[in-house]
């Protein structure tokens, strides 16, 4: 999969490295700002009981 992405990025190697880093940063930002906050209330980790 990573090879497919690398082959389809336009430009020389230096530009491909920058594009790949921007792609990774965008995915991380999407996960941190949208996906993780949406899924956090659905996880059972904050339902702690002590007896």
PDB file of N, CA, C and O in Angstrom:
ATOM      1  N   UNK A   1       0.826  -1.185   0.000  1.00  0.00           N
ATOM      2  CA  UNK A   1       0.000   0.000   0.000  1.00  0.00           C
ATOM      3  C   UNK A   1       0.878   1.259   0.000  1.00  0.00           C
ATOM      4  O   UNK A   1       0.601   2.208  -0.718  1.00  0.00           O
ATOM      5  N   UNK A   2       1.934   1.271   0.809  1.00  0.00           N
ATOM      6  CA  UNK A   2       2.793   2.445   0.872  1.00  0.00           C
ATOM      7  C   UNK A   2       3.531   2.655  -0.443  1.00  0.00           C
ATOM      8  O   UNK A   2       3.757   3.784  -0.860  1.00  0.00           O
ATOM      9  N   UNK A   3       3.893   1.560  -1.096  1.00  0.00           N
ATOM     10  CA  UNK A   3       4.518   1.652  -2.405  1.00  0.00           C
ATOM     11  C   UNK A   3       3.580   2.251  -3.429  1.00  0.00           C
ATOM     12  O   UNK A   3       3.998   3.049  -4.281  1.00  0.00           O
ATOM     13  N   UNK A   4       2.313   1.888  -3.362  1.00  0.00           N
ATOM     14  CA  UNK A   4       1.321   2.437  -4.287  1.00  0.00           C
ATOM     15  C   UNK A   4       1.190   3.944  -4.082  1.00  0.00           C
ATOM     16  O   UNK A   4       1.145   4.704  -5.045  1.00  0.00           O
ATOM     17  N   UNK A   5       1.128   4.365  -2.816  1.00  0.00           N
ATOM     18  CA  UNK A   5       1.028   5.794  -2.525  1.00  0.00           C
ATOM     19  C   UNK A   5       2.280   6.512  -3.030  1.00  0.00           C
ATOM     20  O   UNK A   5       2.187   7.566  -3.654  1.00  0.00           O
ATOM     21  N   UNK A   6       3.457   5.955  -2.776  1.00  0.00           N
ATOM     22  CA  UNK A   6       4.710   6.583  -3.184  1.00  0.00           C
ATOM     23  C   UNK A   6       4.784   6.723  -4.701  1.00  0.00           C
ATOM     24  O   UNK A   6       5.213   7.751  -5.216  1.00  0.00           O
ATOM     25  N   UNK A   7       4.356   5.707  -5.425  1.00  0.00           N
ATOM     26  CA  UNK A   7       4.401   5.759  -6.887  1.00  0.00           C
ATOM     27  C   UNK A   7       3.426   6.779  -7.456  1.00  0.00           C
ATOM     28  O   UNK A   7       3.653   7.325  -8.530  1.00  0.00           O
ATOM     29  N   UNK A   8       2.336   7.064  -6.757  1.00  0.00           N
ATOM     30  CA  UNK A   8       1.338   7.986  -7.278  1.00  0.00           C
ATOM     31  C   UNK A   8       1.531   9.435  -6.833  1.00  0.00           C
ATOM     32  O   UNK A   8       0.801  10.309  -7.288  1.00  0.00           O
ATOM     33  N   UNK A   9       2.487   9.693  -5.964  1.00  0.00           N
ATOM     34  CA  UNK A   9       2.800  11.079  -5.598  1.00  0.00           C
ATOM     35  C   UNK A   9       3.589  11.719  -6.740  1.00  0.00           C
ATOM     36  O   UNK A   9       4.528  11.126  -7.257  1.00  0.00           O
ATOM     37  N   UNK A  10       3.202  12.922  -7.152  1.00  0.00           N
ATOM     38  CA  UNK A  10       3.914  13.562  -8.270  1.00  0.00           C
ATOM     39  C   UNK A  10       5.213  14.216  -7.819  1.00  0.00           C
ATOM     40  O   UNK A  10       5.383  14.577  -6.654  1.00  0.00           O
ATOM     41  N   UNK A  11       6.139  14.372  -8.755  1.00  0.00           N
ATOM     42  CA  UNK A  11       7.353  15.121  -8.500  1.00  0.00           C
ATOM     43  C   UNK A  11       8.564  14.260  -8.233  1.00  0.00           C
ATOM     44  O   UNK A  11       8.482  13.034  -8.152  1.00  0.00           O
ATOM     45  N   UNK A  12       9.708  14.924  -8.036  1.00  0.00           N
ATOM     46  CA  UNK A  12      10.947  14.204  -7.703  1.00  0.00           C
ATOM     47  C   UNK A  12      10.916  13.699  -6.258  1.00  0.00           C
ATOM     48  O   UNK A  12       9.979  13.969  -5.509  1.00  0.00           O
ATOM     49  N   UNK A  13      11.971  13.012  -5.881  1.00  0.00           N
ATOM     50  CA  UNK A  13      12.007  12.349  -4.567  1.00  0.00           C
ATOM     51  C   UNK A  13      11.862  13.352  -3.426  1.00  0.00           C
ATOM     52  O   UNK A  13      11.122  13.093  -2.467  1.00  0.00           O
ATOM     53  N   UNK A  14      12.535  14.489  -3.492  1.00  0.00           N
ATOM     54  CA  UNK A  14      12.458  15.479  -2.407  1.00  0.00           C
ATOM     55  C   UNK A  14      11.019  15.974  -2.233  1.00  0.00           C
ATOM     56  O   UNK A  14      10.538  16.109  -1.100  1.00  0.00           O
ATOM     57  N   UNK A  15      10.328  16.210  -3.327  1.00  0.00           N
ATOM     58  CA  UNK A  15       8.944  16.660  -3.247  1.00  0.00           C
ATOM     59  C   UNK A  15       8.038  15.548  -2.733  1.00  0.00           C
ATOM     60  O   UNK A  15       7.107  15.799  -1.966  1.00  0.00           O
ATOM     61  N   UNK A  16       8.345  14.312  -3.129  1.00  0.00           N
ATOM     62  CA  UNK A  16       7.550  13.179  -2.637  1.00  0.00           C
ATOM     63  C   UNK A  16       7.676  13.023  -1.126  1.00  0.00           C
ATOM     64  O   UNK A  16       6.706  12.703  -0.446  1.00  0.00           O
ATOM     65  N   UNK A  17       8.858  13.286  -0.599  1.00  0.00           N
ATOM     66  CA  UNK A  17       9.065  13.189   0.850  1.00  0.00           C
ATOM     67  C   UNK A  17       8.223  14.242   1.565  1.00  0.00           C
ATOM     68  O   UNK A  17       7.545  13.949   2.555  1.00  0.00           O
ATOM     69  N   UNK A  18       8.231  15.464   1.044  1.00  0.00           N
ATOM     70  CA  UNK A  18       7.437  16.539   1.647  1.00  0.00           C
ATOM     71  C   UNK A  18       5.954  16.212   1.551  1.00  0.00           C
ATOM     72  O   UNK A  18       5.207  16.376   2.528  1.00  0.00           O
ATOM     73  N   UNK A  19       5.508  15.726   0.396  1.00  0.00           N
ATOM     74  CA  UNK A  19       4.094  15.370   0.222  1.00  0.00           C
ATOM     75  C   UNK A  19       3.699  14.234   1.148  1.00  0.00           C
ATOM     76  O   UNK A  19       2.604  14.251   1.725  1.00  0.00           O
ATOM     77  N   UNK A  20       4.562  13.242   1.316  1.00  0.00           N
ATOM     78  CA  UNK A  20       4.261  12.125   2.203  1.00  0.00           C
ATOM     79  C   UNK A  20       4.157  12.599   3.654  1.00  0.00           C
ATOM     80  O   UNK A  20       3.269  12.161   4.399  1.00  0.00           O
ATOM     81  N   UNK A  21       5.049  13.502   4.071  1.00  0.00           N
ATOM     82  CA  UNK A  21       4.991  14.039   5.433  1.00  0.00           C
ATOM     83  C   UNK A  21       3.711  14.849   5.651  1.00  0.00           C
ATOM     84  O   UNK A  21       3.083  14.753   6.715  1.00  0.00           O
ATOM     85  N   UNK A  22       3.314  15.630   4.651  1.00  0.00           N
ATOM     86  CA  UNK A  22       2.068  16.390   4.764  1.00  0.00           C
ATOM     87  C   UNK A  22       0.863  15.460   4.816  1.00  0.00           C
ATOM     88  O   UNK A  22      -0.095  15.714   5.549  1.00  0.00           O
ATOM     89  N   UNK A  23       0.917  14.386   4.060  1.00  0.00           N
ATOM     90  CA  UNK A  23      -0.167  13.404   4.078  1.00  0.00           C
ATOM     91  C   UNK A  23      -0.286  12.744   5.453  1.00  0.00           C
ATOM     92  O   UNK A  23      -1.386  12.619   6.002  1.00  0.00           O
ATOM     93  N   UNK A  24       0.838  12.367   6.034  1.00  0.00           N
ATOM     94  CA  UNK A  24       0.829  11.768   7.374  1.00  0.00           C
ATOM     95  C   UNK A  24       0.341  12.771   8.408  1.00  0.00           C
ATOM     96  O   UNK A  24      -0.467  12.434   9.282  1.00  0.00           O
ATOM     97  N   UNK A  25       0.789  14.018   8.317  1.00  0.00           N
ATOM     98  CA  UNK A  25       0.350  15.049   9.261  1.00  0.00           C
ATOM     99  C   UNK A  25      -1.148  15.294   9.147  1.00  0.00           C
ATOM    100  O   UNK A  25      -1.833  15.483  10.157  1.00  0.00           O
ATOM    101  N   UNK A  26      -1.676  15.284   7.937  1.00  0.00           N
ATOM    102  CA  UNK A  26      -3.113  15.454   7.746  1.00  0.00           C
ATOM    103  C   UNK A  26      -3.918  14.317   8.336  1.00  0.00           C
ATOM    104  O   UNK A  26      -4.969  14.542   8.952  1.00  0.00           O
ATOM    105  N   UNK A  27      -3.432  13.106   8.175  1.00  0.00           N
ATOM    106  CA  UNK A  27      -4.133  11.947   8.738  1.00  0.00           C
ATOM    107  C   UNK A  27      -4.105  11.994  10.259  1.00  0.00           C
ATOM    108  O   UNK A  27      -5.118  11.732  10.918  1.00  0.00           O
ATOM    109  N   UNK A  28      -2.958  12.342  10.833  1.00  0.00           N
ATOM    110  CA  UNK A  28      -2.853  12.442  12.295  1.00  0.00           C
ATOM    111  C   UNK A  28      -3.779  13.541  12.819  1.00  0.00           C
ATOM    112  O   UNK A  28      -4.472  13.354  13.830  1.00  0.00           O
ATOM    113  N   UNK A  29      -3.822  14.682  12.132  1.00  0.00           N
ATOM    114  CA  UNK A  29      -4.704  15.766  12.562  1.00  0.00           C
ATOM    115  C   UNK A  29      -6.162  15.345  12.478  1.00  0.00           C
ATOM    116  O   UNK A  29      -6.952  15.640  13.379  1.00  0.00           O
ATOM    117  N   UNK A  30      -6.537  14.649  11.420  1.00  0.00           N
ATOM    118  CA  UNK A  30      -7.911  14.159  11.289  1.00  0.00           C
ATOM    119  C   UNK A  30      -8.265  13.210  12.426  1.00  0.00           C
ATOM    120  O   UNK A  30      -9.345  13.315  13.020  1.00  0.00           O
ATOM    121  N   UNK A  31      -7.361  12.321  12.769  1.00  0.00           N
ATOM    122  CA  UNK A  31      -7.619  11.388  13.868  1.00  0.00           C
ATOM    123  C   UNK A  31      -7.741  12.127  15.198  1.00  0.00           C
ATOM    124  O   UNK A  31      -8.666  11.861  15.970  1.00  0.00           O
ATOM    125  N   UNK A  32      -6.811  13.046  15.482  1.00  0.00           N
ATOM    126  CA  UNK A  32      -6.806  13.737  16.774  1.00  0.00           C
ATOM    127  C   UNK A  32      -7.967  14.709  16.947  1.00  0.00           C
ATOM    128  O   UNK A  32      -8.480  14.868  18.051  1.00  0.00           O
ATOM    129  N   UNK A  33      -8.374  15.371  15.870  1.00  0.00           N
ATOM    130  CA  UNK A  33      -9.388  16.416  15.986  1.00  0.00           C
ATOM    131  C   UNK A  33     -10.809  15.932  15.721  1.00  0.00           C
ATOM    132  O   UNK A  33     -11.759  16.575  16.166  1.00  0.00           O
ATOM    133  N   UNK A  34     -10.978  14.821  15.009  1.00  0.00           N
ATOM    134  CA  UNK A  34     -12.316  14.380  14.631  1.00  0.00           C
ATOM    135  C   UNK A  34     -12.630  12.982  15.168  1.00  0.00           C
ATOM    136  O   UNK A  34     -13.599  12.796  15.902  1.00  0.00           O
ATOM    137  N   UNK A  35     -11.814  12.015  14.818  1.00  0.00           N
ATOM    138  CA  UNK A  35     -12.150  10.617  15.104  1.00  0.00           C
ATOM    139  C   UNK A  35     -12.055  10.305  16.595  1.00  0.00           C
ATOM    140  O   UNK A  35     -12.995   9.744  17.174  1.00  0.00           O
ATOM    141  N   UNK A  36     -10.935  10.623  17.225  1.00  0.00           N
ATOM    142  CA  UNK A  36     -10.771  10.269  18.631  1.00  0.00           C
ATOM    143  C   UNK A  36     -11.771  10.975  19.548  1.00  0.00           C
ATOM    144  O   UNK A  36     -12.333  10.337  20.447  1.00  0.00           O
ATOM    145  N   UNK A  37     -12.038  12.287  19.375  1.00  0.00           N
ATOM    146  CA  UNK A  37     -13.071  12.910  20.218  1.00  0.00           C
ATOM    147  C   UNK A  37     -14.458  12.313  19.993  1.00  0.00           C
ATOM    148  O   UNK A  37     -15.260  12.244  20.922  1.00  0.00           O
ATOM    149  N   UNK A  38     -14.753  11.880  18.771  1.00  0.00           N
ATOM    150  CA  UNK A  38     -16.057  11.281  18.488  1.00  0.00           C
ATOM    151  C   UNK A  38     -16.204   9.923  19.159  1.00  0.00           C
ATOM    152  O   UNK A  38     -17.262   9.584  19.669  1.00  0.00           O
ATOM    153  N   UNK A  39     -15.128   9.147  19.208  1.00  0.00           N
ATOM    154  CA  UNK A  39     -15.233   7.773  19.717  1.00  0.00           C
ATOM    155  C   UNK A  39     -15.006   7.689  21.227  1.00  0.00           C
ATOM    156  O   UNK A  39     -15.390   6.705  21.851  1.00  0.00           O
ATOM    157  N   UNK A  40     -14.419   8.705  21.841  1.00  0.00           N
ATOM    158  CA  UNK A  40     -14.086   8.638  23.262  1.00  0.00           C
ATOM    159  C   UNK A  40     -15.299   8.378  24.166  1.00  0.00           C
ATOM    160  O   UNK A  40     -15.217   7.527  25.062  1.00  0.00           O
ATOM    161  N   UNK A  41     -16.448   9.032  23.985  1.00  0.00           N
ATOM    162  CA  UNK A  41     -17.580   8.737  24.876  1.00  0.00           C
ATOM    163  C   UNK A  41     -18.133   7.319  24.715  1.00  0.00           C
ATOM    164  O   UNK A  41     -18.790   6.811  25.608  1.00  0.00           O
ATOM    165  N   UNK A  42     -17.836   6.676  23.616  1.00  0.00           N
ATOM    166  CA  UNK A  42     -18.333   5.330  23.359  1.00  0.00           C
ATOM    167  C   UNK A  42     -17.458   4.243  23.981  1.00  0.00           C
ATOM    168  O   UNK A  42     -17.833   3.085  24.007  1.00  0.00           O
ATOM    169  N   UNK A  43     -16.276   4.614  24.480  1.00  0.00           N
ATOM    170  CA  UNK A  43     -15.353   3.652  25.076  1.00  0.00           C
ATOM    171  C   UNK A  43     -15.646   3.474  26.565  1.00  0.00           C
ATOM    172  O   UNK A  43     -15.995   4.429  27.252  1.00  0.00           O
ATOM    173  N   UNK A  44     -15.465   2.268  27.089  1.00  0.00           N
ATOM    174  CA  UNK A  44     -15.816   2.005  28.484  1.00  0.00           C
ATOM    175  C   UNK A  44     -14.730   2.358  29.497  1.00  0.00           C
ATOM    176  O   UNK A  44     -14.848   2.019  30.663  1.00  0.00           O
ATOM    177  N   UNK A  45     -13.658   3.048  29.105  1.00  0.00           N
ATOM    178  CA  UNK A  45     -12.534   3.271  30.001  1.00  0.00           C
ATOM    179  C   UNK A  45     -12.852   4.207  31.152  1.00  0.00           C
ATOM    180  O   UNK A  45     -12.196   4.183  32.177  1.00  0.00           O
ATOM    181  N   UNK A  46     -13.845   5.090  30.998  1.00  0.00           N
ATOM    182  CA  UNK A  46     -14.129   6.039  32.069  1.00  0.00           C
ATOM    183  C   UNK A  46     -15.253   5.567  32.985  1.00  0.00           C
ATOM    184  O   UNK A  46     -15.724   6.308  33.839  1.00  0.00           O
ATOM    185  N   UNK A  47     -15.682   4.332  32.863  1.00  0.00           N
ATOM    186  CA  UNK A  47     -16.719   3.769  33.722  1.00  0.00           C
ATOM    187  C   UNK A  47     -16.048   2.917  34.805  1.00  0.00           C
ATOM    188  O   UNK A  47     -16.105   1.705  34.801  1.00  0.00           O
ATOM    189  N   UNK A  48     -15.431   3.592  35.755  1.00  0.00           N
ATOM    190  CA  UNK A  48     -14.665   2.920  36.793  1.00  0.00           C
ATOM    191  C   UNK A  48     -15.527   2.813  38.045  1.00  0.00           C
ATOM    192  O   UNK A  48     -16.123   3.789  38.495  1.00  0.00           O
ATOM    193  N   UNK A  49     -15.602   1.620  38.627  1.00  0.00           N
ATOM    194  CA  UNK A  49     -16.327   1.430  39.880  1.00  0.00           C
ATOM    195  C   UNK A  49     -15.371   0.903  40.929  1.00  0.00           C
ATOM    196  O   UNK A  49     -14.475   0.119  40.650  1.00  0.00           O
ATOM    197  N   UNK A  50     -15.538   1.387  42.143  1.00  0.00           N
ATOM    198  CA  UNK A  50     -14.737   0.888  43.255  1.00  0.00           C
ATOM    199  C   UNK A  50     -15.670   0.293  44.276  1.00  0.00           C
ATOM    200  O   UNK A  50     -16.779   0.764  44.506  1.00  0.00           O
ATOM    201  N   UNK A  51     -15.246  -0.752  44.887  1.00  0.00           N
ATOM    202  CA  UNK A  51     -16.125  -1.422  45.817  1.00  0.00           C
ATOM    203  C   UNK A  51     -15.533  -1.590  47.097  1.00  0.00           C
ATOM    204  O   UNK A  51     -15.371  -1.768  48.123  1.00  0.00           O
TER     205      UNK A  51
END
